[in-house]
Amino acid sequence: MAIRWMRRMGGAFGASFLWLVSLIYFTQGFRSFVWTAVSYQMKDILKLSPSSSQFMFSIAFFPWSIKPAYGILSDCIPINGCKRKPYLVIATVLSLLPWPVLGLISSLMNSHNFLTALLTMQNLGSAMADVVIDAMIAEAVRSERAEFAGDLQSLSWLMMAVGGICGNLLGGYALSSFRICSIFLLFSILPGIQLLSCAFIKEVSSEYPDIRDLKNSQRQERLYSSTISPAGASKSEALRRRKKERNHDSSKLAYREAEDVKEQGSLALSLRCFQSMRSAIYSLCDAFKNPLILRPMAWFFFSHVAVPNLSTVMFYYQTEVLHLGASFLGASRVIGWFGLMIGTYIYNQYLKRMKLQRILMLAHVGLGAVNFLDIVLVSGLNTWLSIPDKYIVLGGSAVADAINQFKFMPFLILSGQLCPPGIEGTLFALFMSINNLGSSVGSFYGAALASVLGISSNSYRNILYGLLIQLFSTFIPIGLLFLIPKEATGLASEKL
């Protein structure tokens, strides 16, 4: 069944395109393999405090908050006549370079400024590749291949989940078996394969008139002249000389005309690019003037901003206080990926007909329950109840990812419903950027809160207060659910 499905997909899109899509999304999920090493790099080698590490992560992931910029570039400014492939190559190079640099130049690993700059570059490349491949998918499923749109998206999510599971399983083992610089070098193999795979993707290029045809005609004229007999040449030498002078003048004139056409074409291309960018920006601004778009996006943004992200603080606590190993933490994230897939299944089977306001309210109540599990873990209440710490961590990871999926699926559905015709790709990228920017601000908020409470590697005395603030903040967005349209449900086919 799966083989037949892949063959149908290969016949519709081509094996090289399916391979590239699968590889890019697999690499996105497999990034956990190397980012686990980055977390230990900051904690054990750089000796950064929890708040400093979280602050660095927030900066490094900021490129995911400006995804529309990459979409506008690839839509409006082609390179050598191509809109997608050159930007995908650039993105792959940006995501590839930091890892061999960190693996080969160990001195950079001891400087948090260089490390942050390289990680930001890597995220810039990954975010750009994500936007470009989404655009390529959208273009690939148009017209006669539109019936494969859901299949292609399912393949993308499946490969990301497989990559996440493999990355987390192997990440813990790699940390216990290899040096961190070796892990960086190993991970660079995947972006390297991705870069090679870009060579097999074909994109139609719209070239401007050049002088190649003129040069070919001149070459043919010289070959023809060389075949004339010497006797005939002696009788028409003067005539040929005059014709040669006239042809030379004509060639110079034709060359200048070709250059003028080429220059005019470049000028027209620049003008079209400017007009396309201006039109896209104006369309985005006009779309956001609509309250049906502005209010829901404001809620999703504020739902992240209002809740401080203390994930890095809890990572430090789990490794330094509870002494949980890298292999176990990797396994817990694998459970989280399975929880994400289970959450997607439950949503599609039982929740998609429910009102979005109710789904989002239940999601935040569930997130509050997950935060309460962290409070139980830090307070030691689970020990009093004879529940091992590892069970709390495993259960919290699985439930948290499943509940986050309950929240993310309505975001995707609502974003699809709100996108006006003609600017779906750019506006959807903007919606995703708003969501990512809210997460980044929430991460900055968590770093600032940890710093104010004095939480450090040597003192976790006030971590309970931070978790209590996080718990109460989780319920604040529930009071703002009036921003979500009442009639909106989880069905993508229903219009607002």
XYZ file of N, CA, C and O in Angstrom, residues 314 318 328 332-333 335-337 339-340 366-367 369-375 377 387-404:
152
model
N 14.291 24.257 32.918
C 13.944 22.892 33.325
C 14.974 21.890 32.800
O 15.241 20.878 33.468
N 16.776 19.328 35.269
C 16.707 17.879 35.070
C 18.093 17.249 34.984
O 18.285 16.105 35.434
N 18.370 9.424 28.263
C 16.996 9.428 28.762
C 16.226 10.637 28.255
O 15.055 10.527 27.863
N 12.838 10.741 26.083
C 11.623 11.465 26.478
C 11.105 12.332 25.337
O 9.891 12.472 25.156
N 12.016 12.897 24.542
C 11.571 13.694 23.398
C 11.004 12.811 22.292
O 10.137 13.241 21.526
N 9.221 10.161 22.955
C 7.848 10.001 23.443
C 7.020 11.227 23.070
O 5.847 11.131 22.712
N 7.659 12.408 23.141
C 6.969 13.632 22.760
C 6.557 13.639 21.300
O 5.458 14.094 20.960
N 7.421 13.113 20.408
C 7.064 13.055 18.992
C 5.885 12.110 18.771
O 4.991 12.395 17.971
N 3.640 11.527 21.002
C 2.506 12.276 21.535
C 1.982 13.280 20.524
O 0.764 13.494 20.411
N 2.878 13.899 19.759
C 2.468 14.849 18.726
C 1.635 14.147 17.652
O 0.594 14.663 17.214
N -5.070 22.203 29.423
C -4.139 21.075 29.393
C -2.703 21.515 29.607
O -1.928 20.847 30.309
N -2.306 22.647 29.006
C -0.952 23.159 29.219
C -0.744 23.549 30.679
O 0.356 23.380 31.230
N -2.112 21.970 33.136
C -1.898 20.694 33.827
C -0.453 20.217 33.648
O 0.154 19.677 34.584
N 0.111 20.419 32.449
C 1.506 20.033 32.208
C 2.443 20.875 33.066
O 3.417 20.366 33.644
N 2.183 22.167 33.150
C 3.003 23.029 34.014
C 2.900 22.601 35.474
O 3.872 22.699 36.236
N 1.725 22.113 35.864
C 1.565 21.631 37.232
C 2.433 20.399 37.478
O 2.937 20.199 38.598
N 2.627 19.567 36.452
C 3.518 18.413 36.592
C 4.951 18.857 36.889
O 5.655 18.220 37.681
N 5.392 19.965 36.255
C 6.721 20.504 36.568
C 6.800 20.969 38.018
O 7.830 20.793 38.687
N 5.710 21.556 38.501
C 5.681 21.997 39.902
C 5.764 20.795 40.831
O 6.474 20.814 41.859
N 7.206 17.996 40.141
C 8.569 17.478 40.034
C 9.542 18.296 40.873
O 10.379 17.734 41.606
N 6.323 8.212 43.152
C 6.337 8.235 41.687
C 7.725 8.693 41.245
O 8.149 9.794 41.600
N 8.470 7.863 40.514
C 9.833 8.256 40.094
C 9.836 9.520 39.239
O 8.873 9.807 38.520
N 10.920 10.258 39.315
C 11.053 11.490 38.528
C 10.945 11.215 37.032
O 10.371 12.008 36.277
N 11.504 10.080 36.601
C 11.522 9.789 35.170
C 10.110 9.638 34.607
O 9.843 10.035 33.468
N 9.192 9.088 35.392
C 7.825 8.935 34.912
C 7.159 10.294 34.716
O 6.398 10.501 33.753
N 7.431 11.209 35.612
C 6.851 12.546 35.492
C 7.396 13.241 34.246
O 6.657 13.880 33.489
N 8.698 13.099 34.004
C 9.316 13.738 32.836
C 8.779 13.123 31.542
O 8.425 13.846 30.591
N 8.705 11.790 31.485
C 8.190 11.132 30.287
C 6.736 11.494 30.025
O 6.359 11.838 28.894
N 5.913 11.431 31.056
C 4.499 11.767 30.896
C 4.296 13.218 30.504
O 3.494 13.528 29.615
N 5.041 14.117 31.132
C 4.912 15.529 30.801
C 5.325 15.833 29.379
O 4.692 16.641 28.689
N 6.384 15.174 28.879
C 6.852 15.410 27.512
C 5.816 14.960 26.501
O 5.513 15.695 25.546
N 5.242 13.768 26.699
C 4.259 13.249 25.751
C 2.993 14.089 25.750
O 2.464 14.462 24.696
N 2.499 14.417 26.948
C 1.248 15.171 27.041
C 1.427 16.589 26.527
O 0.561 17.139 25.831
N 2.562 17.209 26.829
C 2.796 18.592 26.395
C 2.796 18.695 24.881
O 2.171 19.605 24.304
N 3.493 17.779 24.189
C 3.546 17.848 22.731
C 2.188 17.553 22.106
O 1.824 18.153 21.085
N 1.433 16.634 22.698
C 0.091 16.336 22.178
C -0.828 17.552 22.324
O -1.556 17.919 21.389
N -0.768 18.212 23.479
C -1.630 19.372 23.710
C -1.204 20.551 22.835
O -2.050 21.291 22.318
N 0.097 20.741 22.678
C 0.564 21.801 21.782
C 0.082 21.580 20.358
O -0.184 22.541 19.622
